[in-house]
Coordinates of C-alpha atoms and ligand atoms in Angstrom, one line a residue:
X433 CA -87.5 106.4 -49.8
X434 CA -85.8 108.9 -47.1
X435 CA -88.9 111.3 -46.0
X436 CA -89.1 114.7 -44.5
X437 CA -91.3 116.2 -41.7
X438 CA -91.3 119.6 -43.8
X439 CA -91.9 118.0 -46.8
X440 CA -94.8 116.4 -45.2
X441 CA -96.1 119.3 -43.4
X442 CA -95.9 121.6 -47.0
X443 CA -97.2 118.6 -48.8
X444 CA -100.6 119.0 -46.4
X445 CA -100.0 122.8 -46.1
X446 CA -101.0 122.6 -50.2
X447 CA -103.6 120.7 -50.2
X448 CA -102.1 117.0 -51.0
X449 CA -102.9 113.8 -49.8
X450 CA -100.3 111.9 -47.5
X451 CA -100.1 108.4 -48.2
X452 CA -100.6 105.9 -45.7
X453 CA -96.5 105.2 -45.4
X454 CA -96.0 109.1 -45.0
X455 CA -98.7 108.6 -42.3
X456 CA -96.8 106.1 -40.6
X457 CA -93.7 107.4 -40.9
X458 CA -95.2 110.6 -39.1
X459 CA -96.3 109.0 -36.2
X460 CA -94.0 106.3 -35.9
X461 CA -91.6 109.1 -35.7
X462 CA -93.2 111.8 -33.6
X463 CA -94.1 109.0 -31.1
X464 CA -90.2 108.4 -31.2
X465 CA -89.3 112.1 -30.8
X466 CA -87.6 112.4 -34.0
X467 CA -90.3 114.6 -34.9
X468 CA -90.5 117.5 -33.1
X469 CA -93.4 118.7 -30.9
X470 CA -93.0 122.3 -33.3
X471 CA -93.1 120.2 -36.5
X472 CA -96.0 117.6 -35.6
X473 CA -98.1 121.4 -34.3
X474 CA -97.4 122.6 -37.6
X475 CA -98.7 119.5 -39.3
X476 CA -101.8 119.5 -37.0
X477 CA -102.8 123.0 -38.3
X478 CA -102.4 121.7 -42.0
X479 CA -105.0 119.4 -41.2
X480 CA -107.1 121.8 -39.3
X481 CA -107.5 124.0 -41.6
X482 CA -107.1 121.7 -45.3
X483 CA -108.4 118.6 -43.5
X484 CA -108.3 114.8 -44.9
X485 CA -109.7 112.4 -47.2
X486 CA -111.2 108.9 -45.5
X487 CA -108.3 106.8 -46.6
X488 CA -105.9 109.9 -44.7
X489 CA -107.9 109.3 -41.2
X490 CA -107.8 105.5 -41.9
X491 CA -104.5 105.7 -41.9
X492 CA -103.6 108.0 -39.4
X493 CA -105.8 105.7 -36.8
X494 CA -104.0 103.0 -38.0
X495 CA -100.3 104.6 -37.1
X496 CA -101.9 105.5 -33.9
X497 CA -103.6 102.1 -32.7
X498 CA -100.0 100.7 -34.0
X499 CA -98.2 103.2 -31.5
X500 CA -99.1 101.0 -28.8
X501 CA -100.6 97.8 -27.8
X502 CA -104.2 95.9 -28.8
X503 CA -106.4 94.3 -26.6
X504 CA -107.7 91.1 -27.9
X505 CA -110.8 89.4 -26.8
X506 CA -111.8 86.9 -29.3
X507 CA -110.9 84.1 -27.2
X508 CA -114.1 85.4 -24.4
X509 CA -116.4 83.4 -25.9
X510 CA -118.6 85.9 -26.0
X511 CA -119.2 89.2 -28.6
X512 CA -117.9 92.1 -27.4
X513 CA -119.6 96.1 -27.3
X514 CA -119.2 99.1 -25.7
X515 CA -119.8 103.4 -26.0
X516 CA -118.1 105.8 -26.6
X517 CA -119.7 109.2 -25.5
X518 CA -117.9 112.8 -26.5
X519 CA -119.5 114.0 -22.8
X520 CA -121.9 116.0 -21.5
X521 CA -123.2 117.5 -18.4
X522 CA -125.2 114.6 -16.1
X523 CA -123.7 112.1 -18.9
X524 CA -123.8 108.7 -16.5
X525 CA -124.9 106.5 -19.2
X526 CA -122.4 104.5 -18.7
X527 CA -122.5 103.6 -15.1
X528 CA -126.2 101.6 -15.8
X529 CA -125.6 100.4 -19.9
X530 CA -122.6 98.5 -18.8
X531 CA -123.9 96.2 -16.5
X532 CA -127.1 96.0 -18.6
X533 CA -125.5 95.2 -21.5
X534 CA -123.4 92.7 -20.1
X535 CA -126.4 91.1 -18.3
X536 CA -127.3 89.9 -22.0
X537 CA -124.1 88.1 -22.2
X538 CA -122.1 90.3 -24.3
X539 CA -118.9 91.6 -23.0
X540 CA -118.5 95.2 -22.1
X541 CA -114.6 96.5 -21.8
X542 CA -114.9 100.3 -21.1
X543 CA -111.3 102.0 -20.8
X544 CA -112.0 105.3 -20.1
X545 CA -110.4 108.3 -18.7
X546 CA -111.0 111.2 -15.5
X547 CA -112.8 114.4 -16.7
X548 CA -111.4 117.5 -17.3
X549 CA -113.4 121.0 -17.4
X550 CA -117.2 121.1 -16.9
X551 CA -117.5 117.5 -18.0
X552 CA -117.1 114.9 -15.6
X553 CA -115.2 111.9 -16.3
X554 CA -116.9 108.2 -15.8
X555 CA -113.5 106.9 -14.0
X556 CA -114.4 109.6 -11.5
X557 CA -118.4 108.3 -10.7
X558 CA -116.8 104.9 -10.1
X559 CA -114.4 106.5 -7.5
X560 CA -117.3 107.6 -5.7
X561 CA -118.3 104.1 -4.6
X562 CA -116.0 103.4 -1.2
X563 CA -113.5 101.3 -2.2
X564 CA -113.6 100.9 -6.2
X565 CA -110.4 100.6 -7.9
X566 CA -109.9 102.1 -11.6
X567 CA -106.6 100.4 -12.3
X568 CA -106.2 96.9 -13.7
X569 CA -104.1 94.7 -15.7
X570 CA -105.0 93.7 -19.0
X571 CA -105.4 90.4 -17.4
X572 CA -107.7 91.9 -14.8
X573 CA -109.4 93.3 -17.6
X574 CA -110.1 89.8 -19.5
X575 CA -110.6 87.8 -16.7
X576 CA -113.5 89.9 -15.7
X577 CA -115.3 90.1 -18.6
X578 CA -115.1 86.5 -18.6
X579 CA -116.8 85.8 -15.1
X580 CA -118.7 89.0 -14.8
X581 CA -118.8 90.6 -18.2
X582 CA -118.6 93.9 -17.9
X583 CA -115.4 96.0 -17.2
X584 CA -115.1 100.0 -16.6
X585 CA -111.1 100.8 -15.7
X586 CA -108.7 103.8 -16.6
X587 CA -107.5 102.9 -20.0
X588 CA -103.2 102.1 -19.4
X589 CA -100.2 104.1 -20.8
X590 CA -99.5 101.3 -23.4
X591 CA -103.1 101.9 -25.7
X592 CA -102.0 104.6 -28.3
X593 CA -99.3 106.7 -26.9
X594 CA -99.1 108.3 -29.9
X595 CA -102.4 109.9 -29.3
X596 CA -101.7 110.9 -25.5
X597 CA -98.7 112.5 -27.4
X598 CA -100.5 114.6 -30.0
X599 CA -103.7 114.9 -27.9
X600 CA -101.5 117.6 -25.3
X601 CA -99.7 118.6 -28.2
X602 CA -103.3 119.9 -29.9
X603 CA -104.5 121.2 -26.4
X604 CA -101.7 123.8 -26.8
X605 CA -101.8 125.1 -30.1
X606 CA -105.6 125.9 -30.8
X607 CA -106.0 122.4 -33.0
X608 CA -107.9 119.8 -30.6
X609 CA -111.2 121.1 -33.2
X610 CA -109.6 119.4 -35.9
X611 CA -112.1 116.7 -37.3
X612 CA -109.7 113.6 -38.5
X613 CA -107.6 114.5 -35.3
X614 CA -110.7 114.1 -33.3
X615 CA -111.8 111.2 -34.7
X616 CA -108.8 109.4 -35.0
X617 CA -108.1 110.0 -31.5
X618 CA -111.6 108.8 -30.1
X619 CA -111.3 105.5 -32.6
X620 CA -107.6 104.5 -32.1
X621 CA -108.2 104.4 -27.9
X622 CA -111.4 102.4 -28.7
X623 CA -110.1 99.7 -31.5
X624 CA -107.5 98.9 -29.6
X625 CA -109.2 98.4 -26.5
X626 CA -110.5 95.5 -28.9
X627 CA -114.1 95.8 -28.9
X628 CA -115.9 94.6 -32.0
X629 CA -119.1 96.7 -31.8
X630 CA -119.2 99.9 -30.8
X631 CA -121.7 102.6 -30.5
X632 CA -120.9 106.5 -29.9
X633 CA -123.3 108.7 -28.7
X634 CA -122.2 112.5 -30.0
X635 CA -123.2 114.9 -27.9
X636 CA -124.7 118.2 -29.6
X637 CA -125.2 122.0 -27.9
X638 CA -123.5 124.3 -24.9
X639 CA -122.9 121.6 -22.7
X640 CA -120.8 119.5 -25.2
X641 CA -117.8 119.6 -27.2
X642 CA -119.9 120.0 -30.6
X643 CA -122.3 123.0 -30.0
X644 CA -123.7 122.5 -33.7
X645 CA -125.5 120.0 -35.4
X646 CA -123.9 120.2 -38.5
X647 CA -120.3 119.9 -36.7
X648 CA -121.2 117.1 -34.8
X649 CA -122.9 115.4 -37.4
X650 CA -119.3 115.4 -39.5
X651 CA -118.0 114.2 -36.2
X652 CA -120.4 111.0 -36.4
X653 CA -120.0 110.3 -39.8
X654 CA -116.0 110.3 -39.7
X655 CA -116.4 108.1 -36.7
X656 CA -118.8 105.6 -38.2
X657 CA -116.6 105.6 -41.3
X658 CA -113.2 104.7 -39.2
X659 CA -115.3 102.1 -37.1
X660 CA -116.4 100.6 -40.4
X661 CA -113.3 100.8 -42.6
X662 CA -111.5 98.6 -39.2
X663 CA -114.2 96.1 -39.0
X664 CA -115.6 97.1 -36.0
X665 CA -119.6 97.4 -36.0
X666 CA -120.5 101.3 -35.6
X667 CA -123.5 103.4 -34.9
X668 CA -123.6 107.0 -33.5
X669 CA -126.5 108.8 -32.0
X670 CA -126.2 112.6 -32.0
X671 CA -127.6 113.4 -28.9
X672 CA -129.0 116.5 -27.1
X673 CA -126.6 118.3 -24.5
X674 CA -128.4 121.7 -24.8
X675 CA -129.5 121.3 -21.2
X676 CA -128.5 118.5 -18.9
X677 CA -128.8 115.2 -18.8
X678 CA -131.0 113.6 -16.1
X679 CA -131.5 115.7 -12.8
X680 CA -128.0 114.4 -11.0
X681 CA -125.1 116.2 -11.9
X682 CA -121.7 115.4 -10.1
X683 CA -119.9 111.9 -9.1
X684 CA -121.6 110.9 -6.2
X685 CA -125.1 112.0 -7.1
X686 CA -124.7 110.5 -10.9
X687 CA -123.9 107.4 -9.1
X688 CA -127.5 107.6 -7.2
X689 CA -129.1 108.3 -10.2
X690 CA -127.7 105.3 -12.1
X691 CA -129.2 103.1 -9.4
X692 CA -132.5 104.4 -9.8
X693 CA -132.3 103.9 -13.6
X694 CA -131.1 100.1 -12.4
X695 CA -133.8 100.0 -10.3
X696 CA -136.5 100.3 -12.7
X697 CA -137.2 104.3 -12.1
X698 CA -134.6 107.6 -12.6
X699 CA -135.5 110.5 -15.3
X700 CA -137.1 109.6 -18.3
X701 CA -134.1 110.9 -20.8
X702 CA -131.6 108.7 -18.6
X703 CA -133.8 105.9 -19.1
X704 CA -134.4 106.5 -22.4
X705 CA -131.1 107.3 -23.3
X706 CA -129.8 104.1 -21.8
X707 CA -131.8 101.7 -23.4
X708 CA -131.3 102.8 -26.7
X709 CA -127.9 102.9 -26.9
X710 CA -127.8 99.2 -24.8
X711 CA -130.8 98.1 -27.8
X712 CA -127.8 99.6 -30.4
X713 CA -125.0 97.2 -29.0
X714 CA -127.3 94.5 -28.5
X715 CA -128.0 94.6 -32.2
X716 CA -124.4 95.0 -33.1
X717 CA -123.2 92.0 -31.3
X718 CA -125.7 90.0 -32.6
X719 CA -128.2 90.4 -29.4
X720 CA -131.9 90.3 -30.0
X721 CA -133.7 91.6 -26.8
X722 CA -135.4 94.0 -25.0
X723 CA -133.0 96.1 -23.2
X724 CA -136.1 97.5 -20.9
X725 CA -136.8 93.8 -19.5
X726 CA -133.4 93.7 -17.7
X727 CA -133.5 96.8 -15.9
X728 CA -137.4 95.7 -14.7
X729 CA -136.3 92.6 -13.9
X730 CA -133.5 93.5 -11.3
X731 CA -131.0 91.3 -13.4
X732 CA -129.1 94.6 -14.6
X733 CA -128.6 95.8 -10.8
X734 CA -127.6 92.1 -10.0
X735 CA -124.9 92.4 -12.8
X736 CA -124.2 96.4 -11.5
X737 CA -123.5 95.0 -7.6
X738 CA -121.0 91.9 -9.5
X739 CA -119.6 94.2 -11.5
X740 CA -118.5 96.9 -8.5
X741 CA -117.8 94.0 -6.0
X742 CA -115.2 92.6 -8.6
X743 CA -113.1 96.1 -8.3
X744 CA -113.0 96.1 -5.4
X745 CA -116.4 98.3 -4.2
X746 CA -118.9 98.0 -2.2
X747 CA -122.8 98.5 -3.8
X748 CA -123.7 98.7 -0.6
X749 CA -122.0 101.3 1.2
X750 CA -123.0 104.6 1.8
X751 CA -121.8 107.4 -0.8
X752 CA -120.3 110.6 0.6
X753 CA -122.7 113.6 1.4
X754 CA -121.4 117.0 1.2
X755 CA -120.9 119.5 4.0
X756 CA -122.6 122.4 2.5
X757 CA -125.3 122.9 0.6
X758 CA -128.0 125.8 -0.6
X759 CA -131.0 126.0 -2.6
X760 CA -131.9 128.0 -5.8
X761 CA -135.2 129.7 -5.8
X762 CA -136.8 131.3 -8.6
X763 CA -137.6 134.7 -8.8
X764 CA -140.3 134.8 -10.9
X765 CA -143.2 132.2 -12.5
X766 CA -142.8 130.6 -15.6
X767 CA -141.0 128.0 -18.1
X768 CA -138.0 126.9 -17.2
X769 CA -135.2 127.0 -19.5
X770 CA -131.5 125.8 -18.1
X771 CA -128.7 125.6 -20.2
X772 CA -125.9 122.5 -20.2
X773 CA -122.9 125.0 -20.0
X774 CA -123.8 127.0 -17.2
X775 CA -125.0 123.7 -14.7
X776 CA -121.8 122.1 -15.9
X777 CA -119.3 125.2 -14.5
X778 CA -121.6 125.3 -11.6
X779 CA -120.9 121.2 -10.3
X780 CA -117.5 121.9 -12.0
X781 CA -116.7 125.0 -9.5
X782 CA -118.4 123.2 -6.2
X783 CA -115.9 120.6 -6.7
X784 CA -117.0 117.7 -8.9
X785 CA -114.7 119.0 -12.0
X786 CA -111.2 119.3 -11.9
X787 CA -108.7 122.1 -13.3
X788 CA -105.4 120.9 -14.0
X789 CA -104.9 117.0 -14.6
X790 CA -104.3 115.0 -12.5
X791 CA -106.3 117.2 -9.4
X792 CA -108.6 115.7 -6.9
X793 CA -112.3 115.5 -7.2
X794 CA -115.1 116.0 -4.3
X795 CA -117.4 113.2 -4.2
X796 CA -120.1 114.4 -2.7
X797 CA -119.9 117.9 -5.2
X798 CA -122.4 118.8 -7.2
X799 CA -125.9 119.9 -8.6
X800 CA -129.9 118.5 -8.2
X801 CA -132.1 120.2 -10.1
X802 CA -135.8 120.2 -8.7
X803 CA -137.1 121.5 -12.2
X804 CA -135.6 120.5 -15.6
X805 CA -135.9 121.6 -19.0
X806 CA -139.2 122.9 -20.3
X807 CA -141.0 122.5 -16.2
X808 CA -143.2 125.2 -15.1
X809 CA -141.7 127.0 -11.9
X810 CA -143.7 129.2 -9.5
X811 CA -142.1 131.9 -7.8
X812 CA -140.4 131.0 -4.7
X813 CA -140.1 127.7 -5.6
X814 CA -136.8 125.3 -5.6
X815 CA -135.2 125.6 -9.2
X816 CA -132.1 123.2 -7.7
X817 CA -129.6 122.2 -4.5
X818 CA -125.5 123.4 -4.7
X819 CA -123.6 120.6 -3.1
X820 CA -119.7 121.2 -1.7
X821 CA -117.6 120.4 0.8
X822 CA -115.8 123.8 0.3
X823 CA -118.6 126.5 1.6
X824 CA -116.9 129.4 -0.3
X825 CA -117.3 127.8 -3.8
X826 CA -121.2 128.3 -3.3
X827 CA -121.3 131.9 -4.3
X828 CA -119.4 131.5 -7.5
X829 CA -121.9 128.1 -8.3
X830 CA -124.9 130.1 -8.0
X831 CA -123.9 133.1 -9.9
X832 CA -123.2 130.0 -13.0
X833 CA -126.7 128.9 -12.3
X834 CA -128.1 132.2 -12.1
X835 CA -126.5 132.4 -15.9
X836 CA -127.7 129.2 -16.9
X837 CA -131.4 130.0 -15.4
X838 CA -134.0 131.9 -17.7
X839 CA -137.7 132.0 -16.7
X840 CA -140.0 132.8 -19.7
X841 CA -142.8 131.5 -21.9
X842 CA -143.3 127.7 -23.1
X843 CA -140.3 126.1 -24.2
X844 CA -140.5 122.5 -25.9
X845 CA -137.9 120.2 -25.3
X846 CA -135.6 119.0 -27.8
X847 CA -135.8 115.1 -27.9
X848 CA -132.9 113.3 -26.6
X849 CA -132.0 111.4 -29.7
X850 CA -131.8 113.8 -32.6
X851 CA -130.1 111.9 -35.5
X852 CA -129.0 108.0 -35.4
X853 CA -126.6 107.1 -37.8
X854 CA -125.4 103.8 -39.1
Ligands
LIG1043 N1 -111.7 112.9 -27.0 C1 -110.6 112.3 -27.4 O1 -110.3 111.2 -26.9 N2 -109.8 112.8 -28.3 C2 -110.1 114.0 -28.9 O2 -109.4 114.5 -29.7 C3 -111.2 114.7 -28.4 C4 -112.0 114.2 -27.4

């Protein structure tokens, strides 16, 4: 049967479901370039605004994990999880659940990506640590999770190019929103990366990509549907980014707070946040054990210092420490209340964020915050420290946190974990 893009494109333009070979002829030829970039855009609106039935986004994650290559770890020996989190401001989870995780034996073969905006990207904490390297082969890759367990590298060209394709296409034309594009992306990077548990933690409020429940919520359940419909164990917490996450926001600093979190100690929504997502994969791979144990017993830091060592970093060297700084003092007593957004621009515009792809980072860049969520401030006292290596950017940080700031009655804080779904 010959096909046609507009024929496609009308078909989903009225309302019709696209069957899973007009998927794959879609993305088999956009990916090809027979498609055009002004045809697939089209296409992506159709779905924005008519959206797709669960067998649509199978498929269209199928096409997409087909693009490219598949990781395979079933000859390990061991089960396989890892997360999958939409980001957030302070988001570090990652840097102590991997090596926690994998200090219960299951494998943990994170292939992420560098942030862009006010959301940092985990490939960037890593890069923090003197002498880490990102980039390794996919025989790197196994051969690590096989003597240390736990791998966290930038994910190669060859996993789902047809996303990386559509994914700049819908940062262009107003349709990165679209929920089956969203999820398809997130899930075709992740199967074939070849995990066979997987737990996403969907971040909900300013900070996040989601700012409603409800949205994000539709988010999580599409996810958990592709994870399950591809025979890959899935969970998804919807998780609070309404304020940030832990009191370390930027690479450097949310490499120090990881090691305290290692070490037995950190903020309580770090900790917490941690060992209920590593609890989740534990479960999912089959794992029954007390995540908390591990990070008391120092054997999570032991597997954090292999794990570094075997990219090429040193756990013990000393991180960089910016050449400016400055202090945020309130101006009045009272609750605080700090929002996600405005701490995120602020560690974003001293330097830990970037603008354009492929831009460099500061290290050493970024917010502490002395007083968090719902914490009773006197006046005079230290709200939080601006870090940068670039003096000038402090003005611009504090007028963000002077934004994000508001000094009032009692607030309660939401609870980190506001919906689990399996
Ligand atoms: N992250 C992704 O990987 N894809 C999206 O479409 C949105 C966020």
């Amino acid at each position: 049967m010959a096909l046609s893009a507009v024929e496609l494109i009308v078909k989903k333009r009225d309302k019709h479901e696209l069957s899973k070979q007009e998927i794959d002829w879609l993305i088999e030829n956009y990916t090809s370039g027979q498609i055009t970039d002004e045809q697939m855009s089209s296409m992506a609106m159709a779905i924005l605004l008519n959206g797709m039935s669960r067998d649509e986004v199978r498929f269209l994650t199928q096409a997409m994990i087909a693009s490219g290559e598949t990781m395979n770890f079933s000859s390990l020996g061991k089960p396989t999880a890892d997360k999958h989190s939409t980001g957030g401001v302070g988001d570090k989870i990652t840097l102590p659940l991997a090596p926690l995780v994998a200090s219960y034996g299951v494998a943990v073969p994170q292939l992420s990506g560098r942030g862009l905006g006010h959301t940092g990207g985990t490939l960037d904490k890593f890069e923090a640590i003197p002498g880490w390297q990102a980039n390794l082969t996919n025989q790197d890759i196994f051969d690590q999770l096989k003597t240390v367990g736990a791998v966290v590298c930038a994910a190669g060209d060859g996993l789902a190019p047809a996303d990386k394709k559509l994914y700049a296409l819908r940062d262009v034309t107003g349709t990165v929103e679209a929920i089956p594009l969203i999820a398809s992306s997130i899930m075709s990077k992740k199967i074939a990366e070849g995990t066979k548990a997987l737990v996403l933690d969907v971040k909900v409020g300013s900070g996040a990509f989601m700012k409603d429940l409800e949205q994000a919520e539709k988010l999580a359940n599409t996810l958990v549907e592709i994870g399950r419909d591809s025979s890959v164990a899935t969970s998804a917490f919807l998780t609070d980014m309404s304020t940030p996450l832990g009191k370390k926001i930027g690479n450097a600093l949310e490499v120090e707070e990881s090691l305290e979190v290692l070490a037995g100690a950190g903020p309580a929504d770090v900790v917490e946040l941690t060992i209920e997502i590593a609890r989740e994969m534990l479960k999912l791979a089959g794992v029954d054990a007390d995540p908390q144990e591990n990070l008391n017993n120092g054997k999570a830091m032991d597997k954090w210092n292999e794990m570094v060592s075997a990219q090429g970093g040193d756990p013990l060297a000393k991180m960089a420490v910016a050449k400016h700084s400055e202090t945020v003092i309130a101006e009045s007593e009272g609750y605080l209340n700090i929002d996600a957004l405005g701490v995120g621009m602020a560690s974003w515009r001293l330097g830990a964020g970037r603008e354009k792809q492929g831009a460099s980072v500061q290290d050493a860049a970024g917010v502490v915050l002395n007083k968090t969520q719902g914490d009773w401030v006197g006046k005079g006292e230290v709200i939080c420290e601006l870090f940068t290596d670039t003096e000038q950017k402090l003005e611009g940080a504090k007028m963000d946190i002077a934004k994000a700031v508001e000094i009032g009655g009692q607030i309660k804080r939401k609870p980190i974990i506001l919906k689990e779904m399996r």
